[in-house]
mmCIF file of C-alpha atoms (C1' of nucleotides) in Angstrom:
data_model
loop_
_atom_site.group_PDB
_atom_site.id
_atom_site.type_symbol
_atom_site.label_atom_id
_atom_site.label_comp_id
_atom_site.label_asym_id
_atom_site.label_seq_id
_atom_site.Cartn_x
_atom_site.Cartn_y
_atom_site.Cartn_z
ATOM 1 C CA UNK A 1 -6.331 -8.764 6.333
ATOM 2 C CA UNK A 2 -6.961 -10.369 3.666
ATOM 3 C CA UNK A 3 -4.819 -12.092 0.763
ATOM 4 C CA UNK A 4 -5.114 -12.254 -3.015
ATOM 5 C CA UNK A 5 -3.309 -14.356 -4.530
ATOM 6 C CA UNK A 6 -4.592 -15.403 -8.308
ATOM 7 C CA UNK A 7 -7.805 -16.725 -8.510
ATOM 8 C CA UNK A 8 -7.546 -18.131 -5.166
ATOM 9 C CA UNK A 9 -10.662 -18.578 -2.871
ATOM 10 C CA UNK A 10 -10.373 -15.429 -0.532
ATOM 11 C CA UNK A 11 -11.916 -14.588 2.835
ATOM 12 C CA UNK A 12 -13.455 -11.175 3.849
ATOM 13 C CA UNK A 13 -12.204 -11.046 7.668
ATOM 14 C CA UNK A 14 -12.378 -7.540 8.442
ATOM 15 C CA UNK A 15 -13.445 -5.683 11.349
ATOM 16 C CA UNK A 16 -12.290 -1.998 10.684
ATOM 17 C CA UNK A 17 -14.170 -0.557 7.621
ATOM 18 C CA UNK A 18 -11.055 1.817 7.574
ATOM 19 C CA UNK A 19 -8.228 -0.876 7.226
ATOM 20 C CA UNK A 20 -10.502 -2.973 4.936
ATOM 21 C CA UNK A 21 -10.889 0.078 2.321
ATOM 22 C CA UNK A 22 -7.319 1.511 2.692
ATOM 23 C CA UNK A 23 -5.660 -2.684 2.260
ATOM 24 C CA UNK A 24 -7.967 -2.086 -0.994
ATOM 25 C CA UNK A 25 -7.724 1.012 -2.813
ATOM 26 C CA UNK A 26 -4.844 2.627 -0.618
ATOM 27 C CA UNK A 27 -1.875 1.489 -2.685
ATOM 28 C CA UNK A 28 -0.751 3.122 -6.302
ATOM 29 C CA UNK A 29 -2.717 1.364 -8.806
ATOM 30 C CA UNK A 30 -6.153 1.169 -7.554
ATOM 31 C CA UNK A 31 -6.096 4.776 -7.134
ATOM 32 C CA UNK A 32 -4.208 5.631 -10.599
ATOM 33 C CA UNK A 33 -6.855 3.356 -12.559
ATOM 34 C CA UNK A 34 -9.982 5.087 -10.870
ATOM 35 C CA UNK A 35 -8.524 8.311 -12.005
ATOM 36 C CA UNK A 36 -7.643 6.857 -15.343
ATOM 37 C CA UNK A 37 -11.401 5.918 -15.674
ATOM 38 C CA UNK A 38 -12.764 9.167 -13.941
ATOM 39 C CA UNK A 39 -13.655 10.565 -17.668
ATOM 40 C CA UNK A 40 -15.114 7.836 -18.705
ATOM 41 C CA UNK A 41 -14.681 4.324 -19.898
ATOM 42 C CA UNK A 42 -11.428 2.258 -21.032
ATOM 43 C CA UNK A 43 -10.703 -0.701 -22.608
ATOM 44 C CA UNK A 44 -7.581 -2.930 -21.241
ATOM 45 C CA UNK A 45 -4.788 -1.632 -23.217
ATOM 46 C CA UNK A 46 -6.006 1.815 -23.371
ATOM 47 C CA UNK A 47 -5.679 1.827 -19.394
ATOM 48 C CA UNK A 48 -1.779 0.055 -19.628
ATOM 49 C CA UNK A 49 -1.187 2.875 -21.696
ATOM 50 C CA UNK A 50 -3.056 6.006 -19.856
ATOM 51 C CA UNK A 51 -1.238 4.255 -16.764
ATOM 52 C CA UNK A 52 2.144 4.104 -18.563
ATOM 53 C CA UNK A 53 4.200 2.031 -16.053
ATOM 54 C CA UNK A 54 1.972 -0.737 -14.667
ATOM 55 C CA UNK A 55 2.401 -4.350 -15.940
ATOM 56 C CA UNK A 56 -0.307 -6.171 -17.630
ATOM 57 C CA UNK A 57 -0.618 -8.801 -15.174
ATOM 58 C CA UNK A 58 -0.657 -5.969 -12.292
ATOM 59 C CA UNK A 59 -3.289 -4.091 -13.956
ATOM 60 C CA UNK A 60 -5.530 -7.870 -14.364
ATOM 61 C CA UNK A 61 -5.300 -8.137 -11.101
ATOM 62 C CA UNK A 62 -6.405 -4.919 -9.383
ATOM 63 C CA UNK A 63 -8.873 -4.387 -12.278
ATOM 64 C CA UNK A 64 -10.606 -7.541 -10.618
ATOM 65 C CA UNK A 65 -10.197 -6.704 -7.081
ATOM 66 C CA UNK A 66 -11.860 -3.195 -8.243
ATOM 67 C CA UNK A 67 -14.787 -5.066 -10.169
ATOM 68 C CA UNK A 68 -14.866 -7.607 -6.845
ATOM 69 C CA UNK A 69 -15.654 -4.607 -4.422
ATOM 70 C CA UNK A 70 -17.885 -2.511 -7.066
ATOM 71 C CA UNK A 71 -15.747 0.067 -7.678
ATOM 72 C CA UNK A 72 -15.903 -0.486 -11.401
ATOM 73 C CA UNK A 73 -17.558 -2.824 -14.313
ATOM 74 C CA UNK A 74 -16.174 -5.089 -16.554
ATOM 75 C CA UNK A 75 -18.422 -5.573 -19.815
ATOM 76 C CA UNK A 76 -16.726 -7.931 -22.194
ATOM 77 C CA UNK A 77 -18.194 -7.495 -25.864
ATOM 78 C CA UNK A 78 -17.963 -11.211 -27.636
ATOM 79 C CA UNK A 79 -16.466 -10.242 -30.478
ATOM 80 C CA UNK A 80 -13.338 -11.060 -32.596
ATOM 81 C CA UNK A 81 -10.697 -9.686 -31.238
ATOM 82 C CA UNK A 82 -12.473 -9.301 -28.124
ATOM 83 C CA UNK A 83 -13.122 -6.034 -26.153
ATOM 84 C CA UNK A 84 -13.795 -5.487 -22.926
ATOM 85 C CA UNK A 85 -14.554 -2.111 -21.486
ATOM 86 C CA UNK A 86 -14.129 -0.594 -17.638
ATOM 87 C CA UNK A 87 -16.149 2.055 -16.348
ATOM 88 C CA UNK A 88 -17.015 3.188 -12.394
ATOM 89 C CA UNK A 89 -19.851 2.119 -10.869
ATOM 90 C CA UNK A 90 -21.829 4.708 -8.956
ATOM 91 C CA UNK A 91 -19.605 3.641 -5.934
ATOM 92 C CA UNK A 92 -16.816 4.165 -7.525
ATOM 93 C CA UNK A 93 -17.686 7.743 -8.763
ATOM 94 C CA UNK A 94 -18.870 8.154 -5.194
ATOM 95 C CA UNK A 95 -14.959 7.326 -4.117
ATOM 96 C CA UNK A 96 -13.436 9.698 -6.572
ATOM 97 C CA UNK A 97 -14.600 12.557 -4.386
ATOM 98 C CA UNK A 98 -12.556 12.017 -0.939
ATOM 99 C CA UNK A 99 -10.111 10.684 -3.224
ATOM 100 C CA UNK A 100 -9.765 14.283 -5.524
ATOM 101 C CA UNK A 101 -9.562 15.911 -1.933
ATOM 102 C CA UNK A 102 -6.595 13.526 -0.745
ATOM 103 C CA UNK A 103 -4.635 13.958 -4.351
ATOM 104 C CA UNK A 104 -5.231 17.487 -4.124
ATOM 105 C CA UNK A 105 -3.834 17.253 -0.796
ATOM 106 C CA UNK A 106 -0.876 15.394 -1.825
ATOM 107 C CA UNK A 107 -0.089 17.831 -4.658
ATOM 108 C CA UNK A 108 -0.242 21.454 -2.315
ATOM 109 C CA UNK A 109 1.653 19.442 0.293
ATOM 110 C CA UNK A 110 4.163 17.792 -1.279
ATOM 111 C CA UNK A 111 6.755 20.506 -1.429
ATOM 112 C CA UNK A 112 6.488 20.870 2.385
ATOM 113 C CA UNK A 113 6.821 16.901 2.645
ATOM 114 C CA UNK A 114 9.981 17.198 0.764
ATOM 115 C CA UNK A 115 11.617 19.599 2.453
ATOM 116 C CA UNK A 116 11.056 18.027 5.822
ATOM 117 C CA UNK A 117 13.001 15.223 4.592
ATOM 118 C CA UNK A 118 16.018 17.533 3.951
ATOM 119 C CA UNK A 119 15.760 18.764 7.102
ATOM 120 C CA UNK A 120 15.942 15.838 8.503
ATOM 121 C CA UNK A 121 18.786 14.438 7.011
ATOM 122 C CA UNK A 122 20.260 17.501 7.414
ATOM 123 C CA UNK A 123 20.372 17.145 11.536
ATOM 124 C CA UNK A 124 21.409 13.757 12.124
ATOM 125 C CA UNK A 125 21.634 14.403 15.502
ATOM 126 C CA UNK A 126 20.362 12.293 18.589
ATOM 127 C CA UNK A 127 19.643 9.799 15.944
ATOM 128 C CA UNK B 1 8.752 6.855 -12.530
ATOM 129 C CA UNK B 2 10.863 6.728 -15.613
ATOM 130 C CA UNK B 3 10.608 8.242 -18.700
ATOM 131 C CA UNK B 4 12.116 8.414 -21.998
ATOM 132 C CA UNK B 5 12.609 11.741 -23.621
ATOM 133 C CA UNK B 6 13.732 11.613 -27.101
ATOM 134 C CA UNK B 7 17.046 10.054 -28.121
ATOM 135 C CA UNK B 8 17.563 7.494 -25.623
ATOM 136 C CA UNK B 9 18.296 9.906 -22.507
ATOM 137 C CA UNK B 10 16.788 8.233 -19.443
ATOM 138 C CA UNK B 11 15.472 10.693 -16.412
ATOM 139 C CA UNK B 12 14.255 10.176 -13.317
ATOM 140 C CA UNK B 13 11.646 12.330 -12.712
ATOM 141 C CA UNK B 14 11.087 13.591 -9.043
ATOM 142 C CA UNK B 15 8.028 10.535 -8.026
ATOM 143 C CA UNK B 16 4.701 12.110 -8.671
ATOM 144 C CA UNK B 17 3.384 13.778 -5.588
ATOM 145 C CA UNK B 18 0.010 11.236 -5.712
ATOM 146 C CA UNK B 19 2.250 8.274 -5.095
ATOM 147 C CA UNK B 20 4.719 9.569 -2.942
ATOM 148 C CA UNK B 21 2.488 10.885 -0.449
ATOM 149 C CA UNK B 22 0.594 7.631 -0.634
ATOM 150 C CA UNK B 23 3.266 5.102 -0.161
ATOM 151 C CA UNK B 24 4.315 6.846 2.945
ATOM 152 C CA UNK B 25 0.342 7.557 4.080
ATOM 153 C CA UNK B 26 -0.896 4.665 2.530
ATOM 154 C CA UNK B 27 -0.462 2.231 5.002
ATOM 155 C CA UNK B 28 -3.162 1.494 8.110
ATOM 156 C CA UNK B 29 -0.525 1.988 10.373
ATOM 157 C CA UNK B 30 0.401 5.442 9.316
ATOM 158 C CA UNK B 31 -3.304 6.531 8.910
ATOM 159 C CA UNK B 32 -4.291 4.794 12.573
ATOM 160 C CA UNK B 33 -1.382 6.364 13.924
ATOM 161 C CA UNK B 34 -2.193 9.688 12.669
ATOM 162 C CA UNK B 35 -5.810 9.250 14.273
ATOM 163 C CA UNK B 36 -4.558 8.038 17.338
ATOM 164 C CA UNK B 37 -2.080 11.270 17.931
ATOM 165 C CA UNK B 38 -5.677 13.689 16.942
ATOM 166 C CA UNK B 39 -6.248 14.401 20.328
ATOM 167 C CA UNK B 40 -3.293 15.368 21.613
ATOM 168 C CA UNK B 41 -0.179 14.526 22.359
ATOM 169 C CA UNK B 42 1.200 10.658 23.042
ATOM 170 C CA UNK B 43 3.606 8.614 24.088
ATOM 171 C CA UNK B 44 5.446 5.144 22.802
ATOM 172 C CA UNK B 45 3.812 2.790 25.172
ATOM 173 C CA UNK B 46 0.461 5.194 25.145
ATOM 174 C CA UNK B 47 0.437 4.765 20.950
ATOM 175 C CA UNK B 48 0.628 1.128 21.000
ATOM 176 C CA UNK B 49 -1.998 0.587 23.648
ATOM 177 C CA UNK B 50 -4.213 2.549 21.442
ATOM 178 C CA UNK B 51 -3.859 1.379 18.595
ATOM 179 C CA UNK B 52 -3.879 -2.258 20.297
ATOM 180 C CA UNK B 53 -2.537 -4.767 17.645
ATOM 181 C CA UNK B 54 0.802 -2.752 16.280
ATOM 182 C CA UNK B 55 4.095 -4.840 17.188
ATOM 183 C CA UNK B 56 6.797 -2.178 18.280
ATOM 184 C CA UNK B 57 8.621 -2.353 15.267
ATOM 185 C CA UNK B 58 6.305 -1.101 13.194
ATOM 186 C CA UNK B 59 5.308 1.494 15.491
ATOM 187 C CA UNK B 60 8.616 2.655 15.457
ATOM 188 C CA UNK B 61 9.420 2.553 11.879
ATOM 189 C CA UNK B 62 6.023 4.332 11.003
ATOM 190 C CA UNK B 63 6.501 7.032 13.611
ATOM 191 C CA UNK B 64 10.336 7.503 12.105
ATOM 192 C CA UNK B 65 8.626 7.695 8.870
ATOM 193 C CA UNK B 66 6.172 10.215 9.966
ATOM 194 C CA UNK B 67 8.707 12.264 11.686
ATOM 195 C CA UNK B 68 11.074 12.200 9.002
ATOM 196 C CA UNK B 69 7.879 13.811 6.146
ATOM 197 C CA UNK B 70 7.376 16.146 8.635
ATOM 198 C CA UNK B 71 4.207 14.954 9.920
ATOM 199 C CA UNK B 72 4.794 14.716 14.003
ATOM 200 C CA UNK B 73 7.122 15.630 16.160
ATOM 201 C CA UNK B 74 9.127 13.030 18.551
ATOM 202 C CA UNK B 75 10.507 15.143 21.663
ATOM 203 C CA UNK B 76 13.152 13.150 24.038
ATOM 204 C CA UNK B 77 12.970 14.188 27.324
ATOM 205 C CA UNK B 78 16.259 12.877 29.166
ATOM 206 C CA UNK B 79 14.627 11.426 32.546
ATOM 207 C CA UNK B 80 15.169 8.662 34.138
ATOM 208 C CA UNK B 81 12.996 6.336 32.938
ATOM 209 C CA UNK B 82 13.029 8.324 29.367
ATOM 210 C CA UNK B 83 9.720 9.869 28.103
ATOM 211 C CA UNK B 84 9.407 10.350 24.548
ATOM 212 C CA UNK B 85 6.293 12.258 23.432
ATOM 213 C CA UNK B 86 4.730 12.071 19.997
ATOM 214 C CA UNK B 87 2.518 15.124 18.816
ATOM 215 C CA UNK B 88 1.187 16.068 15.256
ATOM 216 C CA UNK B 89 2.879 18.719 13.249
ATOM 217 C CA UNK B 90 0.728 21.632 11.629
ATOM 218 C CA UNK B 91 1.477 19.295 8.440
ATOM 219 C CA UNK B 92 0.263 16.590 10.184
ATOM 220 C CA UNK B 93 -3.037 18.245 11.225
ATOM 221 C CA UNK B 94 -3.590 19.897 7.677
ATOM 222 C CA UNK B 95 -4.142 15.932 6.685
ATOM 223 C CA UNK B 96 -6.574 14.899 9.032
ATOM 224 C CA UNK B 97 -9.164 16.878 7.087
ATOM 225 C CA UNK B 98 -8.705 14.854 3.589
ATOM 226 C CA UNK B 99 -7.760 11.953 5.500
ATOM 227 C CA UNK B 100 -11.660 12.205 7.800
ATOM 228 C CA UNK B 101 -13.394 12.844 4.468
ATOM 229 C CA UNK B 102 -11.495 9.320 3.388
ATOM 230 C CA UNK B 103 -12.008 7.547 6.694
ATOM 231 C CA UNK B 104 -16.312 8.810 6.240
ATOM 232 C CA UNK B 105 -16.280 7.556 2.857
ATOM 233 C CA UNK B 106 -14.763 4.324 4.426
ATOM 234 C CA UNK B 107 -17.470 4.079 6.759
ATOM 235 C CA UNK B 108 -20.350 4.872 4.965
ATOM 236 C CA UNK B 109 -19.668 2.949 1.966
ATOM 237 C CA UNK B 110 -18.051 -0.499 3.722
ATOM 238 C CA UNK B 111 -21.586 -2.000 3.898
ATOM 239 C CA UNK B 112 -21.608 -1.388 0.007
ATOM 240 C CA UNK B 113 -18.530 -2.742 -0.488
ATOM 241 C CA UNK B 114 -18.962 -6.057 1.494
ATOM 242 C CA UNK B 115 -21.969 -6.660 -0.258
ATOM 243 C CA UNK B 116 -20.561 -6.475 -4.113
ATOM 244 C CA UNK B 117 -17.994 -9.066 -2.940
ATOM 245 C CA UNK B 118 -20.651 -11.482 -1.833
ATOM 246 C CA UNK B 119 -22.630 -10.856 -5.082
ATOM 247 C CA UNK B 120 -19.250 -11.522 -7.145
ATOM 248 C CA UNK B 121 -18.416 -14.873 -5.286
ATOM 249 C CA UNK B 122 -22.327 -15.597 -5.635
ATOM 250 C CA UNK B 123 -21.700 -15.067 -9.490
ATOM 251 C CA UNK B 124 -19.167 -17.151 -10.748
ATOM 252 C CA UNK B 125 -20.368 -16.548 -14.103
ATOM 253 C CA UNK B 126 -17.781 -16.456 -16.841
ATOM 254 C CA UNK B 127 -14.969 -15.931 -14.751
ATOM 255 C "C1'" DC C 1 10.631 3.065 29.301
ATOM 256 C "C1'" DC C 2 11.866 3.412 24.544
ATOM 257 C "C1'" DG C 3 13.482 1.693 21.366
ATOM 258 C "C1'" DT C 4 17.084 -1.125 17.629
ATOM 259 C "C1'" DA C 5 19.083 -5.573 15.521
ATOM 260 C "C1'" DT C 6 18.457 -9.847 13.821
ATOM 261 C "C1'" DC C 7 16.149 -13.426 11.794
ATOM 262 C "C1'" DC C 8 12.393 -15.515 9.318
ATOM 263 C "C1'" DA C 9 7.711 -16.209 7.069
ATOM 264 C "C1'" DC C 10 4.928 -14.414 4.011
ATOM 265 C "C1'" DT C 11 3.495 -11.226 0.207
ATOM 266 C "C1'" DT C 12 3.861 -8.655 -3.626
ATOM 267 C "C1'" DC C 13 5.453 -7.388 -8.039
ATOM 268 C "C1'" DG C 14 7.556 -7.632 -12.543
ATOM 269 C "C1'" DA C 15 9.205 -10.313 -16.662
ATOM 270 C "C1'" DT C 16 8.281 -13.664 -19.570
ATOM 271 C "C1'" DA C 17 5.841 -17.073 -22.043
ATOM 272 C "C1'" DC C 18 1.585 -18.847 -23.302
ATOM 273 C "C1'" DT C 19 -3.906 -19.061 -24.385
ATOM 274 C "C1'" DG C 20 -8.645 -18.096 -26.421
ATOM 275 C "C1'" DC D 1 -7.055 -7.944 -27.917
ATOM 276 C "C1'" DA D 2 -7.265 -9.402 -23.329
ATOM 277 C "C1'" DG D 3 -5.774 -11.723 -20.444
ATOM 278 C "C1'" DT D 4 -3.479 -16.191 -17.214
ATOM 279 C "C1'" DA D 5 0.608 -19.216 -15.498
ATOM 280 C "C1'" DT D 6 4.871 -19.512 -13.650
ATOM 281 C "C1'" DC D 7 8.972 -18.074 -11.562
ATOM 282 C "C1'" DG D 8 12.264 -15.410 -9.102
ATOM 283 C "C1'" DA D 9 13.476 -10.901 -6.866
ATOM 284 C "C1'" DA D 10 12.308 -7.664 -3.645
ATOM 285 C "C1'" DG D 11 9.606 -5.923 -0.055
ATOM 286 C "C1'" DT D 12 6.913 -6.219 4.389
ATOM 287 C "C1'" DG D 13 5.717 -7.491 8.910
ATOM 288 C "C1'" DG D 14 6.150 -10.149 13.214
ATOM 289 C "C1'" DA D 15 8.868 -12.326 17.167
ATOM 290 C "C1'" DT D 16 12.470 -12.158 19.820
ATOM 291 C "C1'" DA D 17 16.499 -10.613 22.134
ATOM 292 C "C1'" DC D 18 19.238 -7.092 23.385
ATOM 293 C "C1'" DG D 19 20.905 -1.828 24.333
ATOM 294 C "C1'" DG D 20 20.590 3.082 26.427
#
DNA sequence: CCGTATCCACTTCGATACTG
DNA sequence: CAGTATCGAAGTGGATACGG
């Protein structure tokens, strides 16, 4: 598994091509920022906002591990103010696919998910 | 997920289906688990051999977690010693398909992957 | 055999302040 | 505008020992 902390030198140590991709783009924000960038580019604060929730120094950081595994590009324009604009690589369009299918997933299926939990805490019983 | 309606009325809006699914799913354990119980039915000792490097707490708190959304089933039967069997709900089979198309992605694309991290670490430019 | 309880190390995440 | 540095709070996962 492997660690990110800021900046810090990190090691790719992964046997399972499934564990590797999930420990990457299986939590919240890597998924939410490739669908925020699925219509087309985004500059930083355009993506904070689009995301809503996500803190500035969150969205730095798994913008970077995104650009890091080619899931996206960073293009910085050397201007005053600055601008720098995120778009998805061809590998990164090529994710949103299976992606779409899991969300889509999630979205028919979540009703069912829900109610399981009721029922569950509903029998408490050889628990 | 908060938001703010107007005025200064704060509501909690029931999580959005994308991340709710996928902090529960998210995880490698959850997905290997889910693979693991694909064939057929399983029990404790049986899923931890499998899956080779889970400690039994985890294994139990996923499977709790995937029993309690709905996605397996955990039946006791009251031997002597105890046999618990773990099998995968019609839930839990609807997400193997999204979740294959995922784990194919995953496989296909890994090579890709590992190779734009070696380019970025080769390319210190002006990070 | 199938777990749970407890403790501990390690991450992760957000808030804030600061930089170019 | 587009970030990074620092810090503390909260979460996560493993090891171990014990219970049914």
């Amino acid at each position: 598994m492997t660690t990110i902390s800021d900046g810090e030198e990190i090691v790719f140590e992964q046997p399972c091509p499934i564990r590797d991709v999930l420990d990457r783009i299986g939590n919240q924000w890597s998924l939410l920022i490739l669908e925020a960038l699925a219509p087309g580019t985004l500059r930083f604060n355009a993506l904070m906002r689009e995301i809503g929730d996500i803190s500035k120094q969150m969205l730095s950081r798994t913008l970077k591990q995104l650009e890091q595994d080619g899931f996206i590009t960073r293009t910085l324009y050397p201007e005053v103010p600055p601008r720098v604009e995120y778009a998805l690589t061809d590998l990164g369009r090529s994710f949103l696919e299976p992606m779409q299918q899991l969300v889509a997933w999630a979205e028919s299926h979540h009703r069912a998910i829900v109610e399981a939990r009721t029922r569950y805490q509903a029998n408490p019983e050889q628990r």
